[in-house]
Every structure is written in C-alpha cells, then in structure tokens.
Amino acid sequence: MLKSNMLWPGLAAVVLACMLRGVGAQSNETKAVCTDSSFTWSYNSLKQDPCEIATQLGSVCSENSFLIQPLSVGFVYQGPTLENANQCRCSSVFYSLVSACAACQDRNWIGWTKYKTNCSTIYSTVFPGSLPPGTLVPNYAYDNVSAQGTFNVTIAQFDSSGPESSGAASSTSSPTPTPSTGSGKKSNAGAIAGGVIGGVVFIALIAGLIIWLLRRRHNNRIAPSQAYGAGQMAPVSFNTTGSYLPPSTPKLYNPSDPSTFPSSFSTPPNNSQSSPYMNPSITGSTQPTVNHSARYTGAPEL
C-alpha cells in the first residue's frame, strides 16, 4: 500500500511533463511562418517574416497572447469580427502584413474591402498604436491598398526597399475617407461630355476646311463668257508699239483731201518689150498663111 502511494506522485509528474511538452510542440506547430523562399524581400532587416511582424502588431491591441496560425489549403485569413474588431486589426498596415503572410505560404488572401467590413473606424496607411520594441515594419506595409482594392505583391515588392518604421507611428490615425458614388458618376459624365464636345469641334473644323478649299477652287476658275465674250472675236492689227489696234475704215478718194491721194503711181507696162511667147515657124503649105499686108514696114506704099 505504501509503495502504491509512492508511485502516484511519480506517475503524475510524468503525465504533467508529457502534457507540457505536447503543448509546447503544438504551439510551435501552429505558428505561421513563410515557406516560400522567393518572399525573402518581405522580411525586415531583423530577418523577421511578415507573419512574425503581424503577430507582434496584433498583440499591441490584445490583452491575451496573439497568434497567427498557419493556413491550410483552401483557407484564408478573415477580417475582424464585430466582437474582436479593434484599431490594430482595422489598420491597413496590419492587413498588408497578414496578406503577405498568406502569400509567402503560397495561399490566397481576401480583398481590403471585404476585410474591413466589421470595422467602424478604418486606419488607412497608418498603424494607430505604438509599434512594439524589437520589430521593424517594412515600407510596403504602408502602401495604399484602397487604390488597388487588395494587397498587391508586385507593388509591395517594389516598395520593399523603402525605409522601415520603428517605435511610434509617424502618421496620425484617421478614418479612411469613402468616396461617394455620385462624385464618380459626375466625373464620368464630365469626361464623356468633354469627349463629345471635342469630337463635334473636330468635325466642324474639318467641314470648314473642306468648304474653304472648294470655294477657293471655284474662285480660281474663269467663266467661258468672261474669257471669250459673246460671239466671235474680231481680228485686230498689231502696231509697232506692240499694242493691238482695231482695223481702220478706208477713206474714199477726195480731190480736196490730200490724205486720200495715192502715195505713188504705178508704172504702165512697156509694150515695146518682146512677147515672151515665140510664134510658131512656118514649115509647110499646110500651115495658115500669115498676112503681112497690114503690117507697116516703113516703105512708101503704092
């Protein structure tokens, strides 16, 4: 009986030790860590991955221990509920780190709009609480996720080379302004109206240019009536000055008007010249007899 009483304390100690070891092993297994080696750009200069950094920021607003568990296939990190929503979880800085934690585990993440559904106050591009000592927040965590509507890995990697934040937040926390739907519609309507007015002005300019060219071409043409006049053109004479003069009407001869006198007299033809035609010679009696009796020879006739 004594031996059995002595065995119970030893057995209880062994069981307690095993339980503590199991709890420690379980806590190590449920801690999310990055498994994708290509996401080393998401680490801070202290070699802390985004899962570790997000855990430390979440613990700022949590009275109890805060833990981010690893994601299984097909699971995502949900946004805060109405019960556990606080200023740390409703910060876009915390959302970016949690999304980077999911991405480096090769898992998906939800959009910023859906994540902040249960947040009464939104803290955009700022972490409202004091940053815990022993950690540095990468520059990409302060990206404006409202512009893209979600965490963008490409943009985050591009901004990862920026300065890190430590200690108190440098920006003042303020609720995220929510753009109204009406302003977007007005902006779109203004853009459409401007495009329509610009198109009308362009068409009017083209039409005006075409009309101007047609009128110019029409004015350069000469009407046939202007070129030739009515009927046939009268002949004109060309004087020594190079100008064209109308034909003059000839004057009739007037003995009292010297201007009508002829300028020279023509020489009458000389009949004494021999005829250019030769008379045919008389070769026989068959030819007609030429009567020379009528011709004057210069001798006295009887």
Tab-separated table of C-alpha atoms in Angstrom, residues 7-260:
chain	number	residue	atom	x	y	z
A	7	LEU	CA	4.079	5.614	-7.308
A	8	TRP	CA	1.195	8.080	-7.804
A	9	PRO	CA	3.243	11.295	-7.414
A	10	GLY	CA	5.864	9.992	-9.851
A	11	LEU	CA	3.226	8.997	-12.383
A	12	ALA	CA	1.531	12.384	-12.102
A	13	ALA	CA	4.823	14.176	-12.698
A	14	VAL	CA	5.484	12.129	-15.853
A	15	VAL	CA	1.997	12.842	-17.218
A	16	LEU	CA	2.336	16.566	-16.480
A	17	ALA	CA	5.697	16.722	-18.221
A	18	CYS	CA	4.288	14.994	-21.275
A	19	MET	CA	1.351	17.411	-21.389
A	20	LEU	CA	3.614	20.441	-21.181
A	21	ARG	CA	5.840	19.049	-23.928
A	22	GLY	CA	2.775	18.454	-26.094
A	23	VAL	CA	1.509	21.973	-25.524
A	24	GLY	CA	4.908	23.401	-26.423
A	25	ALA	CA	5.103	21.291	-29.558
A	26	GLN	CA	1.548	22.266	-30.522
A	27	SER	CA	2.280	25.966	-30.044
A	28	ASN	CA	5.349	25.700	-32.279
A	29	GLU	CA	3.402	23.856	-34.961
A	30	THR	CA	0.510	26.363	-35.011
A	31	LYS	CA	2.721	29.404	-35.530
A	32	ALA	CA	2.552	30.653	-39.112
A	33	VAL	CA	5.877	31.005	-40.934
A	34	CYS	CA	6.824	31.772	-44.519
A	35	THR	CA	7.529	28.660	-46.563
A	36	ASP	CA	8.212	30.266	-49.968
A	37	SER	CA	11.882	31.198	-50.285
A	38	SER	CA	11.106	33.737	-53.022
A	39	PHE	CA	9.454	36.013	-50.432
A	40	THR	CA	12.627	36.969	-48.600
A	41	TRP	CA	12.016	40.533	-49.816
A	42	SER	CA	9.039	40.676	-47.401
A	43	TYR	CA	11.285	40.191	-44.355
A	44	ASN	CA	12.513	43.147	-42.317
A	45	SER	CA	16.165	43.846	-41.646
A	46	LEU	CA	15.894	41.772	-38.445
A	47	LYS	CA	15.114	38.698	-40.596
A	48	GLN	CA	11.544	38.596	-39.290
A	49	ASP	CA	8.977	37.346	-41.808
A	50	PRO	CA	5.606	39.157	-42.256
A	51	CYS	CA	3.840	36.511	-40.150
A	52	GLU	CA	6.033	37.331	-37.152
A	53	ILE	CA	5.713	41.092	-37.683
A	54	ALA	CA	1.906	40.883	-37.955
A	55	THR	CA	1.782	38.793	-34.764
A	56	GLN	CA	3.675	41.457	-32.828
A	57	LEU	CA	1.447	44.264	-34.160
A	58	GLY	CA	-1.705	42.311	-33.308
A	59	SER	CA	-0.522	41.806	-29.757
A	60	VAL	CA	-0.447	45.597	-29.213
A	61	CYS	CA	-4.255	45.736	-29.030
A	62	SER	CA	-4.789	42.292	-27.463
A	63	GLU	CA	-4.887	41.654	-23.731
A	64	ASN	CA	-4.190	37.976	-24.258
A	65	SER	CA	-1.488	36.340	-26.321
A	66	PHE	CA	-1.983	36.889	-30.028
A	67	LEU	CA	-1.143	34.144	-32.510
A	68	ILE	CA	-1.448	33.810	-36.288
A	69	GLN	CA	-1.877	30.187	-37.227
A	70	PRO	CA	-0.657	28.670	-40.494
A	71	LEU	CA	-3.079	28.370	-43.415
A	72	SER	CA	-4.211	25.068	-44.827
A	73	VAL	CA	-5.029	24.621	-48.500
A	74	GLY	CA	-8.258	26.409	-49.393
A	75	PHE	CA	-8.287	28.651	-46.291
A	76	VAL	CA	-7.735	32.425	-45.962
A	77	TYR	CA	-7.326	34.875	-43.104
A	78	GLN	CA	-10.703	36.520	-42.445
A	79	GLY	CA	-11.170	40.093	-41.312
A	80	PRO	CA	-12.053	41.008	-37.738
A	81	THR	CA	-15.477	40.180	-36.381
A	82	LEU	CA	-17.747	42.639	-34.602
A	83	GLU	CA	-16.525	41.222	-31.276
A	84	ASN	CA	-12.744	41.381	-31.835
A	85	ALA	CA	-12.505	44.391	-34.189
A	86	ASN	CA	-10.026	46.930	-32.810
A	87	GLN	CA	-7.820	49.696	-34.132
A	88	CYS	CA	-4.874	47.357	-34.698
A	89	ARG	CA	-6.817	44.854	-36.806
A	90	CYS	CA	-8.669	47.642	-38.639
A	91	SER	CA	-5.395	49.117	-39.885
A	92	SER	CA	-4.320	48.634	-43.499
A	93	VAL	CA	-0.760	48.122	-42.228
A	94	PHE	CA	-1.858	45.017	-40.292
A	95	TYR	CA	-3.923	43.829	-43.297
A	96	SER	CA	-0.930	44.132	-45.653
A	97	LEU	CA	1.297	42.125	-43.312
A	98	VAL	CA	-1.339	39.400	-42.844
A	99	SER	CA	-1.844	39.213	-46.622
A	100	ALA	CA	1.926	38.972	-47.149
A	101	CYS	CA	1.964	36.202	-44.557
A	102	ALA	CA	-0.627	34.298	-46.577
A	103	ALA	CA	1.237	34.937	-49.847
A	104	CYS	CA	4.552	33.642	-48.519
A	105	GLN	CA	2.738	30.431	-47.511
A	106	ASP	CA	1.560	30.114	-51.120
A	107	ARG	CA	-2.048	30.782	-50.078
A	108	ASN	CA	-4.696	33.287	-51.124
A	109	TRP	CA	-5.945	36.370	-49.262
A	110	ILE	CA	-9.150	38.402	-49.261
A	111	GLY	CA	-9.571	41.938	-50.566
A	112	TRP	CA	-9.320	45.028	-48.413
A	113	THR	CA	-12.984	45.952	-48.849
A	114	LYS	CA	-14.186	42.606	-47.559
A	115	TYR	CA	-11.583	42.522	-44.788
A	116	LYS	CA	-12.690	45.827	-43.208
A	117	THR	CA	-16.446	45.085	-43.311
A	118	ASN	CA	-16.870	44.929	-39.498
A	119	CYS	CA	-14.579	47.896	-38.738
A	120	SER	CA	-16.351	51.019	-37.532
A	121	THR	CA	-13.207	53.118	-37.988
A	122	ILE	CA	-10.683	52.472	-40.745
A	123	TYR	CA	-6.992	53.341	-40.367
A	124	SER	CA	-5.535	53.577	-43.845
A	125	THR	CA	-1.756	53.592	-44.450
A	126	VAL	CA	-1.145	54.017	-40.730
A	127	PHE	CA	-0.842	51.875	-37.610
A	128	PRO	CA	-2.651	53.680	-34.771
A	129	GLY	CA	-0.871	52.021	-31.856
A	130	SER	CA	2.721	52.264	-30.784
A	131	LEU	CA	4.984	49.851	-32.596
A	132	PRO	CA	6.322	47.243	-30.196
A	133	PRO	CA	10.041	47.250	-29.474
A	134	GLY	CA	12.125	44.572	-31.079
A	135	THR	CA	10.488	44.760	-34.500
A	136	LEU	CA	10.655	46.864	-37.649
A	137	VAL	CA	7.734	47.360	-40.030
A	138	PRO	CA	8.695	47.176	-43.746
A	139	ASN	CA	7.845	50.083	-46.009
A	140	TYR	CA	5.442	48.050	-48.199
A	141	ALA	CA	3.082	47.604	-45.242
A	142	TYR	CA	2.143	51.296	-45.571
A	143	ASP	CA	1.022	51.020	-49.218
A	144	ASN	CA	-2.407	52.409	-50.032
A	145	VAL	CA	-4.380	49.201	-50.588
A	146	SER	CA	-7.553	51.240	-51.146
A	147	ALA	CA	-6.277	52.262	-54.566
A	148	GLN	CA	-5.923	48.635	-55.735
A	149	GLY	CA	-8.683	47.234	-53.551
A	150	THR	CA	-6.376	44.471	-52.302
A	151	PHE	CA	-2.815	43.641	-51.376
A	152	ASN	CA	-0.621	43.699	-54.482
A	153	VAL	CA	2.505	41.536	-54.310
A	154	THR	CA	4.207	43.256	-57.249
A	155	ILE	CA	3.763	46.744	-55.804
A	156	ALA	CA	4.753	45.556	-52.334
A	157	GLN	CA	7.982	44.019	-53.635
A	158	PHE	CA	8.797	47.244	-55.489
A	159	ASP	CA	8.265	49.289	-52.288
A	160	SER	CA	10.094	46.849	-50.004
A	161	SER	CA	13.368	48.716	-50.406
A	162	GLY	CA	11.967	51.808	-48.655
A	163	PRO	CA	12.769	52.804	-45.074
A	164	GLU	CA	11.417	50.725	-42.208
A	165	SER	CA	9.348	52.078	-39.315
A	166	SER	CA	10.010	51.584	-35.653
A	167	GLY	CA	8.714	52.990	-32.371
A	168	ALA	CA	5.659	55.265	-32.522
A	169	ALA	CA	3.732	55.588	-35.759
A	170	SER	CA	4.828	58.578	-37.751
A	171	SER	CA	1.380	59.309	-39.214
A	172	THR	CA	-1.729	60.429	-37.378
A	173	SER	CA	-4.526	57.906	-37.431
A	174	SER	CA	-7.637	58.961	-39.271
A	175	PRO	CA	-10.622	57.186	-40.728
A	176	THR	CA	-10.368	56.339	-44.399
A	177	PRO	CA	-12.483	58.724	-46.489
A	178	THR	CA	-15.005	56.782	-48.521
A	179	PRO	CA	-15.633	58.267	-51.989
A	180	SER	CA	-19.278	58.690	-52.783
A	181	THR	CA	-20.837	57.052	-55.816
A	182	GLY	CA	-22.295	60.334	-57.048
A	183	SER	CA	-18.894	62.005	-57.458
A	184	GLY	CA	-17.705	59.107	-59.586
A	185	LYS	CA	-20.740	59.407	-61.823
A	186	LYS	CA	-20.226	63.162	-62.181
A	187	SER	CA	-16.595	62.591	-63.077
A	188	ASN	CA	-17.533	60.044	-65.718
A	189	ALA	CA	-20.257	62.295	-67.099
A	190	GLY	CA	-17.824	65.199	-67.364
A	191	ALA	CA	-15.311	63.053	-69.221
A	192	ILE	CA	-17.987	61.839	-71.651
A	193	ALA	CA	-19.283	65.370	-72.257
A	194	GLY	CA	-15.774	66.646	-72.881
A	195	GLY	CA	-15.141	63.872	-75.385
A	196	VAL	CA	-18.390	64.607	-77.252
A	197	ILE	CA	-17.682	68.364	-77.417
A	198	GLY	CA	-14.165	67.728	-78.620
A	199	GLY	CA	-15.442	65.404	-81.357
A	200	VAL	CA	-18.021	67.967	-82.551
A	201	VAL	CA	-15.392	70.717	-82.688
A	202	PHE	CA	-13.035	68.492	-84.657
A	203	ILE	CA	-15.743	67.602	-87.201
A	204	ALA	CA	-16.688	71.289	-87.555
A	205	LEU	CA	-13.066	72.206	-88.266
A	206	ILE	CA	-12.762	69.511	-90.924
A	207	ALA	CA	-16.033	70.623	-92.565
A	208	GLY	CA	-14.922	74.271	-92.561
A	209	LEU	CA	-11.601	73.354	-94.175
A	210	ILE	CA	-13.354	71.383	-96.942
A	211	ILE	CA	-15.751	74.285	-97.678
A	212	TRP	CA	-12.855	76.766	-97.816
A	213	LEU	CA	-10.926	74.576	-100.273
A	214	LEU	CA	-13.986	74.168	-102.509
A	215	ARG	CA	-14.643	77.922	-102.566
A	216	ARG	CA	-11.014	78.661	-103.345
A	217	ARG	CA	-11.020	76.198	-106.203
A	218	HIS	CA	-14.255	77.702	-107.561
A	219	ASN	CA	-12.869	81.263	-107.463
A	220	ASN	CA	-9.753	80.248	-109.395
A	221	ARG	CA	-11.814	79.098	-112.363
A	222	ILE	CA	-12.657	81.634	-115.253
A	223	ALA	CA	-16.131	81.522	-116.734
A	224	PRO	CA	-16.282	80.945	-120.537
A	225	SER	CA	-18.317	84.145	-121.001
A	226	GLN	CA	-15.552	86.122	-119.329
A	227	ALA	CA	-12.806	84.548	-121.433
A	228	TYR	CA	-14.334	84.853	-124.879
A	229	GLY	CA	-17.235	87.311	-124.628
A	230	ALA	CA	-20.391	86.983	-126.715
A	231	GLY	CA	-19.932	85.691	-130.283
A	232	GLN	CA	-16.682	85.508	-132.277
A	233	MET	CA	-13.564	87.529	-131.564
A	234	ALA	CA	-12.928	90.299	-134.200
A	235	PRO	CA	-9.470	90.327	-135.848
A	236	VAL	CA	-7.116	93.035	-134.647
A	237	SER	CA	-3.962	94.584	-136.139
A	238	PHE	CA	-0.624	94.800	-134.331
A	239	ASN	CA	1.187	98.170	-134.461
A	240	THR	CA	4.842	98.916	-133.934
A	241	THR	CA	4.351	99.657	-130.250
A	242	GLY	CA	3.238	96.133	-129.604
A	243	SER	CA	-0.369	97.005	-128.844
A	244	TYR	CA	-3.388	95.722	-130.621
A	245	LEU	CA	-5.491	98.259	-132.559
A	246	PRO	CA	-8.886	97.830	-134.175
A	247	PRO	CA	-8.938	97.755	-138.002
A	248	SER	CA	-9.275	101.235	-139.647
A	249	THR	CA	-12.025	102.102	-142.148
A	250	PRO	CA	-10.545	103.028	-145.593
A	251	LYS	CA	-11.222	106.608	-146.859
A	252	LEU	CA	-12.690	107.329	-150.309
A	253	TYR	CA	-10.721	109.440	-152.793
A	254	ASN	CA	-11.378	113.145	-152.446
A	255	PRO	CA	-9.582	115.686	-154.671
A	256	SER	CA	-9.758	118.310	-151.941
A	257	ASP	CA	-8.355	115.993	-149.271
A	258	PRO	CA	-4.616	115.312	-149.749
A	259	SER	CA	-4.744	112.424	-147.288
A	260	THR	CA	-6.800	110.464	-149.810
